[in-house]
Short mmCIF file of C-alpha atoms in Angstrom, two decimals:
data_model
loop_
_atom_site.label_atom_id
_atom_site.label_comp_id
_atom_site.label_asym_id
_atom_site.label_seq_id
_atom_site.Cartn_x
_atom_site.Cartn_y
_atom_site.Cartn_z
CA UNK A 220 5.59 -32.74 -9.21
CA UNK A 221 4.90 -30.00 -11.43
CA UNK A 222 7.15 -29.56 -14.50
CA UNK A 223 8.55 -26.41 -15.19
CA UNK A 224 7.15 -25.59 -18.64
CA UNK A 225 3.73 -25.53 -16.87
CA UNK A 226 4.37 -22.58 -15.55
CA UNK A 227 4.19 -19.05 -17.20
CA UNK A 228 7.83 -17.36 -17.68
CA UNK A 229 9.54 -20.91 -17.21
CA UNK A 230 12.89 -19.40 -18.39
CA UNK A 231 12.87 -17.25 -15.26
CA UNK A 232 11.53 -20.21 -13.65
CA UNK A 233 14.31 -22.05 -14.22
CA UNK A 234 17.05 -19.47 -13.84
CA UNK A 235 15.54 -18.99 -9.97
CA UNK A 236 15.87 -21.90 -9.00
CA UNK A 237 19.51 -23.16 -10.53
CA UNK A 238 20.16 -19.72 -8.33
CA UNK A 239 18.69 -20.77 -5.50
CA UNK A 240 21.03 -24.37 -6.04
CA UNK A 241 23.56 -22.51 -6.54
CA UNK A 242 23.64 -19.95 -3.37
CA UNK A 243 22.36 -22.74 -0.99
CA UNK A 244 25.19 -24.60 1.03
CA UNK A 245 24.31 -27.99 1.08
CA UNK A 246 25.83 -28.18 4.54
CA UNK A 247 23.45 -26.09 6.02
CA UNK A 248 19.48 -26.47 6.50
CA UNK A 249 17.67 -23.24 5.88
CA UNK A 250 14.08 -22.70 7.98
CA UNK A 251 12.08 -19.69 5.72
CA UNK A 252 8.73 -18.43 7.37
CA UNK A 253 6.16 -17.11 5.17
CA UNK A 254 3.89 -15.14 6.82
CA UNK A 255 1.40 -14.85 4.84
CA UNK A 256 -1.25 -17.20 3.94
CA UNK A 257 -1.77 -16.13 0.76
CA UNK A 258 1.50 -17.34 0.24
CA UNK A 259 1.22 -20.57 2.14
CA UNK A 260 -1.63 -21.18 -0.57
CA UNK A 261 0.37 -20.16 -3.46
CA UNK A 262 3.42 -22.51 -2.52
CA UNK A 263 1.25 -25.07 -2.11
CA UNK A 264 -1.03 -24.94 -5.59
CA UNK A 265 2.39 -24.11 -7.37
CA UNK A 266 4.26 -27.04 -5.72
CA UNK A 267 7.20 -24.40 -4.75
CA UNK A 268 8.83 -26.92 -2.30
CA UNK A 269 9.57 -29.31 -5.49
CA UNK A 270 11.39 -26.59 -6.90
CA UNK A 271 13.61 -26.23 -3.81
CA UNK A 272 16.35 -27.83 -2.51
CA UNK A 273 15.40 -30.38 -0.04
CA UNK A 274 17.64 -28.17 2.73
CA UNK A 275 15.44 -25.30 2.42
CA UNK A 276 12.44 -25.89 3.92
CA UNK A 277 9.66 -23.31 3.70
CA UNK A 278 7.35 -22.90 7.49
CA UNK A 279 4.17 -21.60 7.45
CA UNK A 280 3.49 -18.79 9.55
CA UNK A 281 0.75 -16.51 11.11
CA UNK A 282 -0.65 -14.72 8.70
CA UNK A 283 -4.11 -16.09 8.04
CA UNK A 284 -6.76 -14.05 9.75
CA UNK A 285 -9.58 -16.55 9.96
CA UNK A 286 -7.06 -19.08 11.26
CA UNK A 287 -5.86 -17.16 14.13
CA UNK A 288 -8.92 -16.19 15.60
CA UNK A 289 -9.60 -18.15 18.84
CA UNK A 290 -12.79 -19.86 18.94
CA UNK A 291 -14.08 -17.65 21.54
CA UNK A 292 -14.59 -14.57 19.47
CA UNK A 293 -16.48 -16.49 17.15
CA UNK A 294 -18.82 -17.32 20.00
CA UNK A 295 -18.72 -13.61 21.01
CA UNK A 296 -19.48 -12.67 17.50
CA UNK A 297 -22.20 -15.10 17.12
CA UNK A 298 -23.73 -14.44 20.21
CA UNK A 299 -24.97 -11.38 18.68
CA UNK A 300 -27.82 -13.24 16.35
CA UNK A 301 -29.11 -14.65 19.05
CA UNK A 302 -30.43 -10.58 19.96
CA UNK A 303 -33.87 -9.63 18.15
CA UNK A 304 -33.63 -7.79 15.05
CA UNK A 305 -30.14 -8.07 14.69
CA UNK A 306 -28.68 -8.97 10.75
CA UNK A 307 -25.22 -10.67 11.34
CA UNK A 308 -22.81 -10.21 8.81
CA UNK A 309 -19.44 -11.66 7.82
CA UNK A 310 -17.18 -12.32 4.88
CA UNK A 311 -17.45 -16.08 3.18
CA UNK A 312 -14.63 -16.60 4.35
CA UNK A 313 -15.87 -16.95 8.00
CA UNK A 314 -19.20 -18.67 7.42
CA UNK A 315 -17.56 -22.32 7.64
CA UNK A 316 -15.44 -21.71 11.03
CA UNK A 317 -16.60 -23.66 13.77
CA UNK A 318 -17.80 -22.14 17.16
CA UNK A 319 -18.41 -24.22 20.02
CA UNK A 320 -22.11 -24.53 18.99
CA UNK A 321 -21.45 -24.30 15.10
CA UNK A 322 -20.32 -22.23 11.98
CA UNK A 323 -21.84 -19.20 11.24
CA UNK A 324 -23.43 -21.05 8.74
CA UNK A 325 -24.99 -23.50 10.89
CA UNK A 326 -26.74 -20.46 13.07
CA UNK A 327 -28.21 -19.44 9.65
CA UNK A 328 -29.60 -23.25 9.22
CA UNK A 329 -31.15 -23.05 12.39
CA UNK A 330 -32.77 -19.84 11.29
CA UNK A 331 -30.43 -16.99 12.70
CA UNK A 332 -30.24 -13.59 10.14
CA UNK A 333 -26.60 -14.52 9.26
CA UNK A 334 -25.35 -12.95 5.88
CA UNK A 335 -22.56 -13.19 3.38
CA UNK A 336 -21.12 -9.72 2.53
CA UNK A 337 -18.32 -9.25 0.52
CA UNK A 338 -17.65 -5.42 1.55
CA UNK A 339 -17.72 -3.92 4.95
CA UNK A 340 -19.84 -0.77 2.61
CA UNK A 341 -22.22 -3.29 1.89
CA UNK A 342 -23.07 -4.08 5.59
CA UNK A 343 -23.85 -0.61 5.92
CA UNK A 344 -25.99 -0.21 3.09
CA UNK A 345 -27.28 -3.37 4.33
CA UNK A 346 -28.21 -0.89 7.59
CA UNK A 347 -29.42 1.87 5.78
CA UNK A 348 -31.91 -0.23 3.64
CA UNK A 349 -33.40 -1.75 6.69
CA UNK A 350 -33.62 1.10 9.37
CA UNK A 351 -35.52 -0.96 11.95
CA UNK A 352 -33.25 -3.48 11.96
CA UNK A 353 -29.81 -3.64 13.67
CA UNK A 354 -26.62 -4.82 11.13
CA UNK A 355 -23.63 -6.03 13.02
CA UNK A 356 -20.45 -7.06 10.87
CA UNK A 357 -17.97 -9.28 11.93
CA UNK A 358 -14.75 -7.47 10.98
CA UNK A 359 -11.25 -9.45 10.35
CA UNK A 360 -8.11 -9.52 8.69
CA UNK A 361 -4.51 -7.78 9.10
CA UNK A 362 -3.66 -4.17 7.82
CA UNK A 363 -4.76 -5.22 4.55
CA UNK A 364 -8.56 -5.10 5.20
CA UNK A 365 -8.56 -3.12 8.60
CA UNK A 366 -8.61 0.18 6.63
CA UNK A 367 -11.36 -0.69 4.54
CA UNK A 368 -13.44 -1.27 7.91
CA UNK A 369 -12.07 1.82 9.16
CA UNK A 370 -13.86 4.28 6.10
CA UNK A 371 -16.60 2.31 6.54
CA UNK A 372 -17.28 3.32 10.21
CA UNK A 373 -16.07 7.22 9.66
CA UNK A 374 -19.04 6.78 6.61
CA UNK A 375 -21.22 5.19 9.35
CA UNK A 376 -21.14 8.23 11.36
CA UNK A 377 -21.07 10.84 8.94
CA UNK A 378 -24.38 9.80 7.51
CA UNK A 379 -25.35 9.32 10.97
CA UNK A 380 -26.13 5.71 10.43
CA UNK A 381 -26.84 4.48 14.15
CA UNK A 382 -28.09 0.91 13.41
CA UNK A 383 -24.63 -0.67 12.51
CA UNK A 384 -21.75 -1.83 14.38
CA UNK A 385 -18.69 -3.10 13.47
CA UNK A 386 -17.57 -6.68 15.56
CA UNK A 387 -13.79 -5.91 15.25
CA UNK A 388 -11.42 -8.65 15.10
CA UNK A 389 -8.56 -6.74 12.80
CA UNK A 390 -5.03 -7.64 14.09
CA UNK A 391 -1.82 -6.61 12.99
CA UNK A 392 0.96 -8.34 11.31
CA UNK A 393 4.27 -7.02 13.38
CA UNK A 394 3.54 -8.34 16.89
CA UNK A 395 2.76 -11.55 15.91
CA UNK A 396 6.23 -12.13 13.90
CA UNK A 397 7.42 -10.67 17.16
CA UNK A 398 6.01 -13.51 19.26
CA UNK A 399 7.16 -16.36 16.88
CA UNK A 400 10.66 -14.57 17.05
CA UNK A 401 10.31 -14.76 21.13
CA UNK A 402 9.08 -18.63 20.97
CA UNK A 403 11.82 -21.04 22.56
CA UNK A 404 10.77 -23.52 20.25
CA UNK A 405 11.08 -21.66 17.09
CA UNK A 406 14.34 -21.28 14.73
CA UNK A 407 14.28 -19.38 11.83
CA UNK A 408 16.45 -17.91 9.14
CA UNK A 409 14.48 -15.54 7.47
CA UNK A 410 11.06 -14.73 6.31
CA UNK A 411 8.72 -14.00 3.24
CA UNK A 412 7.42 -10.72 4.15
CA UNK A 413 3.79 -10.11 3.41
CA UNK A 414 2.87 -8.69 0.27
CA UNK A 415 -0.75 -6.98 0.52
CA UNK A 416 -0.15 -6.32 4.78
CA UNK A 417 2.94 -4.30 2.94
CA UNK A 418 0.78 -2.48 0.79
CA UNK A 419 -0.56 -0.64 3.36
CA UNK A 420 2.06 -0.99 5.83
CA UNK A 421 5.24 -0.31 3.73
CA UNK A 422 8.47 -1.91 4.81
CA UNK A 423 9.90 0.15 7.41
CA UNK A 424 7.50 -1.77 9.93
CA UNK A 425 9.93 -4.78 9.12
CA UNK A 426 13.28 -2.59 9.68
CA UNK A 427 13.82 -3.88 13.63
CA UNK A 428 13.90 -7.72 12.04
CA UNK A 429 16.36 -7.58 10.14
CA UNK A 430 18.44 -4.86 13.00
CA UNK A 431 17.73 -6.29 16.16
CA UNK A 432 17.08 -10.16 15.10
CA UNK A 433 19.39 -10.06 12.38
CA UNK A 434 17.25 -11.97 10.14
CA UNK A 435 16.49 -10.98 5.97
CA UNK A 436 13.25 -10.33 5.56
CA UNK A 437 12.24 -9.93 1.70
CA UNK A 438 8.58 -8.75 0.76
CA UNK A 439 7.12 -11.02 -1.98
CA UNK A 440 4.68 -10.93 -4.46
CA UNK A 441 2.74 -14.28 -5.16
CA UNK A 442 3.82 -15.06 -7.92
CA UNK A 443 5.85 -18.55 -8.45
CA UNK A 444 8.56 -16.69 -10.37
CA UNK A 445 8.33 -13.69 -6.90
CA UNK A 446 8.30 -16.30 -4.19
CA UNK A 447 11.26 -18.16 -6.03
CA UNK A 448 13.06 -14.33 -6.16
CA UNK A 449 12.32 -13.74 -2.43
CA UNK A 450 14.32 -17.07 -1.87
CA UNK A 451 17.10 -16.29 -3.64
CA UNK A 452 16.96 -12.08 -2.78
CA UNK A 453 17.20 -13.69 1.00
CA UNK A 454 20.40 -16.62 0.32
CA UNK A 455 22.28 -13.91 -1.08
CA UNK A 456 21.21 -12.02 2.01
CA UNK A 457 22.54 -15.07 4.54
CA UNK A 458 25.58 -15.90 1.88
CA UNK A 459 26.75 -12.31 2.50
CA UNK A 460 26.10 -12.27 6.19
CA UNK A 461 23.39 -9.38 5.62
CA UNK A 462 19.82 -8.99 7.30
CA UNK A 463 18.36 -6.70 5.51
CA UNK A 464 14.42 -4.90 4.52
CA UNK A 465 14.40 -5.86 1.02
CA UNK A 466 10.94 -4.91 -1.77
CA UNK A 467 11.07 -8.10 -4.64
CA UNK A 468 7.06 -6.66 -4.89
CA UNK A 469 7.94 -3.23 -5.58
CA UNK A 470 5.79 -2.86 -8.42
CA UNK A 471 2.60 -3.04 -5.87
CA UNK A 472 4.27 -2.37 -2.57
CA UNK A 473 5.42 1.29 -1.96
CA UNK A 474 8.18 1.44 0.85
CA UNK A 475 6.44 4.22 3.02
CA UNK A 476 2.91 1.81 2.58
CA UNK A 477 -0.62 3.55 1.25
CA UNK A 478 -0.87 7.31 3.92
CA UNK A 479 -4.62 7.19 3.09
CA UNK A 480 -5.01 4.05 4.57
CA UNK A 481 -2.55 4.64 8.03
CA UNK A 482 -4.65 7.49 8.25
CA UNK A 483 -8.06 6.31 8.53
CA UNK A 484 -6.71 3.30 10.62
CA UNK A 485 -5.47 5.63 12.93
CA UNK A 486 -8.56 7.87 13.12
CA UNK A 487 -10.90 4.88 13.83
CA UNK A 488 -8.81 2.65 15.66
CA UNK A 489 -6.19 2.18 18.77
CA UNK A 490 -4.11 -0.81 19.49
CA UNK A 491 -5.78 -2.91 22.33
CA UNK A 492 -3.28 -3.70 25.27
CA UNK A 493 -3.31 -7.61 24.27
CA UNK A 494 -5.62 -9.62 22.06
CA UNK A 495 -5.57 -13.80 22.10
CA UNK A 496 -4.50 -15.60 18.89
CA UNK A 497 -4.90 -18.99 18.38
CA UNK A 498 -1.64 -21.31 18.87
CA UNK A 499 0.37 -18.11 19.89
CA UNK A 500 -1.68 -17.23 22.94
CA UNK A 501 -1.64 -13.49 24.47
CA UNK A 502 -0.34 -10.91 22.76
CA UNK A 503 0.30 -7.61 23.76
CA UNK A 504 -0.76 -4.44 21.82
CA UNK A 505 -1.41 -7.30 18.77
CA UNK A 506 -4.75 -6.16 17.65
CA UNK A 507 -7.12 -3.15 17.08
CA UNK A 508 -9.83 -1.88 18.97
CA UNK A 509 -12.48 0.91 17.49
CA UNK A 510 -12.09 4.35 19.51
CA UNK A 511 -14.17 5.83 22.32
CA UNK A 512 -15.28 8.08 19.52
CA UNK A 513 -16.67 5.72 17.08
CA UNK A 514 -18.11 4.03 20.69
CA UNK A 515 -21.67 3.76 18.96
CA UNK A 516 -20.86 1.87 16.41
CA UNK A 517 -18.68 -0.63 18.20
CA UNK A 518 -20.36 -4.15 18.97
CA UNK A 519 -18.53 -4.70 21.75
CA UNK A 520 -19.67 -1.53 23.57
CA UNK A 521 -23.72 -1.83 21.53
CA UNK A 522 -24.44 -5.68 23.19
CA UNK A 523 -22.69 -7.27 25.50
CA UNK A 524 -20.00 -9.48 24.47
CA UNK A 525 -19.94 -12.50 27.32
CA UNK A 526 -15.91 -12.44 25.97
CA UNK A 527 -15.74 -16.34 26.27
CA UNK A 528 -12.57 -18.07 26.41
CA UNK A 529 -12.52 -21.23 24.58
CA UNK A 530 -10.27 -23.82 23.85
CA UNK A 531 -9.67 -25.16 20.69
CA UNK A 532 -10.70 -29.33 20.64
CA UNK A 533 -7.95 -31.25 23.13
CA UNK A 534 -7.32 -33.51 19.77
CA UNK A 535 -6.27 -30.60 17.22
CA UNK A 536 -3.01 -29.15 17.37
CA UNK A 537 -4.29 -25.66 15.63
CA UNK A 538 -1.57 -23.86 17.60
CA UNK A 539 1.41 -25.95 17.21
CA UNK A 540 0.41 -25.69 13.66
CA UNK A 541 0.18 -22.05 13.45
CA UNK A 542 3.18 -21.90 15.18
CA UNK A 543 5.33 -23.56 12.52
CA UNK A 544 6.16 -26.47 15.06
CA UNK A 545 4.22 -29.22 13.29
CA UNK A 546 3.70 -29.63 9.78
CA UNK A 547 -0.38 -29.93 8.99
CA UNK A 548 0.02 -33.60 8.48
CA UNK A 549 1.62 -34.14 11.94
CA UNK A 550 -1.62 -33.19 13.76
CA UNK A 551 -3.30 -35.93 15.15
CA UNK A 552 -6.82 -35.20 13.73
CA UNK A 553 -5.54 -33.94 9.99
CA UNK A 554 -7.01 -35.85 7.25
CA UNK A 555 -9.69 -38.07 9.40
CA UNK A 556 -11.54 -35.76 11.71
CA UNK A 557 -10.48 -32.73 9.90
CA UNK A 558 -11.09 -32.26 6.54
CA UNK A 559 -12.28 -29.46 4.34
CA UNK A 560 -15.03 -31.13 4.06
CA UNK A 561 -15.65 -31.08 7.56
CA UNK A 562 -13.62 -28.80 9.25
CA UNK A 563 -13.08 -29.00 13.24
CA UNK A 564 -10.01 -26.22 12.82
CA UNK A 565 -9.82 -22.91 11.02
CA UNK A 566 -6.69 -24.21 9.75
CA UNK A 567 -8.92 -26.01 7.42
CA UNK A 568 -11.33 -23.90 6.28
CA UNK A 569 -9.38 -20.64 4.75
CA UNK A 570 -7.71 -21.85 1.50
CA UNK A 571 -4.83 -19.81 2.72
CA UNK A 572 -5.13 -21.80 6.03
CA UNK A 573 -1.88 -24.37 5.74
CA UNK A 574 -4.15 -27.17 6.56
CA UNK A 575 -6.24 -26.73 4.10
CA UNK A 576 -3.38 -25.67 1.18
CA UNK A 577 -1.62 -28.90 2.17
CA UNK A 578 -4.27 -31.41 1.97
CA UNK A 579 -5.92 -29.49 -1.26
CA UNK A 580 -2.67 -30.23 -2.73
CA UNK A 581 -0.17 -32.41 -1.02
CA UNK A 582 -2.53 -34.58 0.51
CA UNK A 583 -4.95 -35.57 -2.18
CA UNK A 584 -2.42 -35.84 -4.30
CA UNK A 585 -0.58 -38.53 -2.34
CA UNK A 586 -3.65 -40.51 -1.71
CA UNK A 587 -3.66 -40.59 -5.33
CA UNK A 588 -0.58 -41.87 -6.12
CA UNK A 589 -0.94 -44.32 -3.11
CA UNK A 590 -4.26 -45.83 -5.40
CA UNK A 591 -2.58 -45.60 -8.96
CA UNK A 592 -0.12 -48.02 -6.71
CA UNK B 104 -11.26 -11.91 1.65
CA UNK B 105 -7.39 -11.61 1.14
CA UNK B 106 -7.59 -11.55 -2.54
CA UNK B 107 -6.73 -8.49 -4.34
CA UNK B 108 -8.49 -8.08 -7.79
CA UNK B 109 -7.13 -5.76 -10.19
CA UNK B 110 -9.78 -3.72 -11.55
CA UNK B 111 -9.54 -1.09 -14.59
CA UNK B 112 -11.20 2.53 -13.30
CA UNK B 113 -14.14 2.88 -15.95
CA UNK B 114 -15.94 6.24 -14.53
CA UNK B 115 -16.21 8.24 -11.76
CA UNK B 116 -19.28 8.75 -9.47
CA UNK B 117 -20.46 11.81 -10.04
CA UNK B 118 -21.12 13.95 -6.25
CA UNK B 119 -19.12 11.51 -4.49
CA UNK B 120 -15.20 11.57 -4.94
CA UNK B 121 -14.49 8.23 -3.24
CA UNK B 122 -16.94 6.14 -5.14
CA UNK B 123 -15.37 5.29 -8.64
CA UNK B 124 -17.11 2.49 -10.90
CA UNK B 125 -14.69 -0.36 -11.84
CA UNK B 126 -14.46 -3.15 -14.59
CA UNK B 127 -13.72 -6.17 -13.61
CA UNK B 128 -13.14 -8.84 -16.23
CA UNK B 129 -16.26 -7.78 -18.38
CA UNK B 130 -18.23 -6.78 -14.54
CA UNK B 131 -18.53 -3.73 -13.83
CA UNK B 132 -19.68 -2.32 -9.71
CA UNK B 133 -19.08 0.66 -7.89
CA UNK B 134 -16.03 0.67 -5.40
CA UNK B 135 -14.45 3.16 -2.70
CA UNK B 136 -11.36 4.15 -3.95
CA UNK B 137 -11.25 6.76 -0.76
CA UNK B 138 -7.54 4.78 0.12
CA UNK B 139 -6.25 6.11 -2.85
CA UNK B 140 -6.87 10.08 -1.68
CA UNK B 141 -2.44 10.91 -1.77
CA UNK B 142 -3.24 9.77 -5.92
CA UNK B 143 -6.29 9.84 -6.86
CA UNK B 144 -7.98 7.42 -9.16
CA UNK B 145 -8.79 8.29 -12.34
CA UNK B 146 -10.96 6.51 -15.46
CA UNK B 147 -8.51 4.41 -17.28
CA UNK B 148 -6.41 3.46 -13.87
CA UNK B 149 -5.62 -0.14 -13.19
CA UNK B 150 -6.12 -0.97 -9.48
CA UNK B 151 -5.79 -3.87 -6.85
CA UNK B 152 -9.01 -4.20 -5.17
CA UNK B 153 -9.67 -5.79 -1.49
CA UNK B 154 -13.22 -6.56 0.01
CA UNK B 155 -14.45 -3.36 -2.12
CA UNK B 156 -11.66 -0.81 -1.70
CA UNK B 157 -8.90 -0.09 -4.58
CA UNK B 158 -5.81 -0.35 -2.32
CA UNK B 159 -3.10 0.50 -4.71
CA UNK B 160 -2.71 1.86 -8.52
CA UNK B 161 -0.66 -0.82 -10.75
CA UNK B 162 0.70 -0.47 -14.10
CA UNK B 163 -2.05 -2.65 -17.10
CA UNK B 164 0.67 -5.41 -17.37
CA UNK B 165 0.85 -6.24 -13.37
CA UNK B 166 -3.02 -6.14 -13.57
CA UNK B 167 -3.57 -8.33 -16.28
CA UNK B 168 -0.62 -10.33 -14.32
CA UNK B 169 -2.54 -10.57 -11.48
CA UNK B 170 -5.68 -11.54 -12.67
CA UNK B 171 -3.54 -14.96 -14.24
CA UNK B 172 -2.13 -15.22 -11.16
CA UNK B 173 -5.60 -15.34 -9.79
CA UNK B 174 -6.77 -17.68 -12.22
CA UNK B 175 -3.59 -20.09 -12.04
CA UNK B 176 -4.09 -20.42 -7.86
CA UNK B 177 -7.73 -21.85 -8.33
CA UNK B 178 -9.24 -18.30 -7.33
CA UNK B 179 -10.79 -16.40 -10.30
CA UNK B 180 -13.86 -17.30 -9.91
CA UNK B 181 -13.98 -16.93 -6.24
CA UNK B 182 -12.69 -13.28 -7.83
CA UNK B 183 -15.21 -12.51 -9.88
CA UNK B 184 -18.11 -13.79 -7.15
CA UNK B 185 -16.41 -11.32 -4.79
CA UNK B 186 -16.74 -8.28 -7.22
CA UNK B 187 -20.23 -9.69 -8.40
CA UNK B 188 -21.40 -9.37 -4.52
CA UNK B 189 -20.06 -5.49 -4.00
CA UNK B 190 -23.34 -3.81 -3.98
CA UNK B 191 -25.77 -6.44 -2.92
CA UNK B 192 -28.54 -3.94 -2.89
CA UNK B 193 -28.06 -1.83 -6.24
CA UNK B 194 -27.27 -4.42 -8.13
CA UNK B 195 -27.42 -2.95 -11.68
CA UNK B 196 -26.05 0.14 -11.06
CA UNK B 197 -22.69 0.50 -12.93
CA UNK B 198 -23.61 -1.66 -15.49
CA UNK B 199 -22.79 -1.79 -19.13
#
């Protein structure tokens, strides 16, 4: 357990969570989602739950865009090296997720053009500097990096750029709280709204949560002293009988979101009719596609995507993970098979994958213990 | 990829309004700052920055905030790779 004084402003620290003792009733057991990974990696490294009282227990939810991507678009994606002349490119953050046949990474070993980028505008200058060549990036994330991928393609075509396509994967945050609300198995009491999806997004997105599910939803910052504020913004909220929007990250997150950034989302892109997420299955209207008018700079209309459907390894329990249903440790496969190390789930590759977070932290640090015994 | 940097605005590209060159910790690279069009960047701005884009202005104190934050969830260095590798191919441009 981390002491208090190791933190910066442990004063507010400490006045959070007395707060959060004090608003909690001890006869009732309160399920949080956070939904965003970055979060689920920040309550990890800052050992949040030891903080907490053991009846509120923090779930980890959807909001980690490598995690969520079903093994079959990684095929799709990676099928593209496999065409001559063709430079793959991804963020690091996807060169360690397994396909069926290997991690981007692993294509590269066996001599496919696969490259690091850490800016979609870098894949295109990528294109321009090598004109006979054809750069295809492999586009992912919620509303937080989707806009970013969107100036890139309206830059792609007015520069007339024609040997780059975009490989897009971007999905977007509502829907998928939507379909956690809608699972049987599911029971929640509020969430930790996104902070950098919010950005973008603002909080009226979040407005039919709190009105039609009743539920508090408070966006966070990530923070240990923010996340502990969320908590007690939202007991106050369940204390009172309110579901409400509420902005604890208002010094970054505007309420009506970033209009420069809706914008060029909605020039480039249109919400496909359902997308398939890892662990929550089909969703409808849950993801972006790139419009018939940026059509030539859209991998899936420039090669043929064989759109595989693959499921994840029979052992790993990705989904029920993703879902919030089991805890990383509860998966069969967590911590022998699976490791950072060697991944065999996404869950384990992203740091803000909860896999990963908890055996980073939680895990090593029981094993540990378990020696110094 | 979901990390937002804060950046300080140092100059603006001259002929191209979206391109604005930012100083990150002591590194300094060109990024868009196109998102920021309803209030524009200018040179002495504080900004969170995601996979090359400033995505929203912030006040010095949330920046310098931030970039602790960073630091105390095991991620500053994965930071100051990311802003390192904006610009693969004009690598010195920007510089001090």
């Amino acid at each position: 357990m981390r002491f208090v004084d190791e933190f910066r402003q442990p004063e507010l620290i400490t006045k959070a969570a007395e707060e959060i003792r004090r608003l909690a009733d001890p006869n009732r057991h309160y399920r949080l989602m956070e939904v965003c990974g970055g979060h689920t990696h920040a309550i990890y490294r800052f050992g949040i739950k030891d903080l907490l009282p053991s009846n509120i227990e923090l779930i980890h939810g959807p909001g980690c865009p490598v995690c969520v991507l079903p093994m079959g678009r990684i095929d799709d994606g990676l099928s593209m090296t496999e065409k001559p002349g063709v430079i793959f490119t991804a963020f690091g953050d996807m060169m360690r997720v397994p396909g069926t046949h290997g991690s981007p990474l692993e294509y590269k070993a066996r001599g496919r053009d696969v490259r690091i980028v850490y800016s979609p505008m870098d894949a295109l200058k990528l294109a321009q500097a090598n004109p006979e060549r054809h750069v295809a990036f492999f586009a992912i994330g919620f509303e937080t990096t989707a806009p970013s991928t969107a100036r890139t393609l309206m830059r792609a075509r007015v520069l007339g750029i024609r040997n780059f396509s975009v490989f897009c994967n971007h999905v977007t945050i509502i829907p998928a709280i939507r379909a956690i609300l809608d699972s049987p198995d599911m029971r929640l009491d509020a969430f930790i709204g996104p902070g950098h999806v919010s950005t973008v997004i603002g909080c009226r997105p979040y407005e039919w949560i709190a009105a039609n599910e009743h539920k508090p939803i408070v966006v966070s910052g990530f923070e240990p002293v923010d996340i502990l504020q969320s908590v007690v913004m939202i007991l106050r909220q369940l204390r009172e009988g309110r579901a409400e929007v509420e902005n604890q990250y208002k010094r970054v997150v505007p309420w009506e979101g970033n209009g420069a950034a809706l914008r060029a989302m909605a020039e480039v892109f249109q919400l496909r009719p359902y997308f398939e997420w890892r662990g929550l299955g089909f969703i409808s209207q849950s993801a972006l596609r790139i419009r018939d008018e940026y059509a030539d700079w859209d991998a899936e209309q420039v090669f043929s995507v064989p759109g595989l459907r693959v499921t994840d390894p029979k052992a790993a329990q990705c989904g029920e993970v993703l879902k919030g249903v089991l805890k990383p440790a509860q998966c069969k496969l967590f911590g022998k098979e699976c490791t950072p190390d060697y991944p065999i789930g996404a869950l384990m590759v992203s740091s803000e994958g909860s896999c990963a977070a908890f055996y980073n932290y939680e895990h090593r640090k029981a094993v540990v213990a378990a020696a110094a015994e | 990829m979901c990390l937002a940097i804060p950046g300080k605005i140092v100059e603006l590209v001259a002929g191209n309004p979206d391109l604005a060159v930012v100083d990150v910790s002591g590194v300094r690279r060109t990024i868009d700052t196109g998102l920021l069009a309803d209030e524009p960047a200018v040179p002495g701005d504080w900004v969170l920055i995601h996979v090359g884009f400033a995505m929203s202005k912030i006040s010095e104190r949330d920046a310098l905030d931030q970039m602790q934050t960073l630091a105390d969830l095991g991620e500053h260095e994965a930071a100051l790779e990311e802003v390192q590798g904006y610009g693969v191919l004009e690598e010195n441009k920007g510089g001090p």
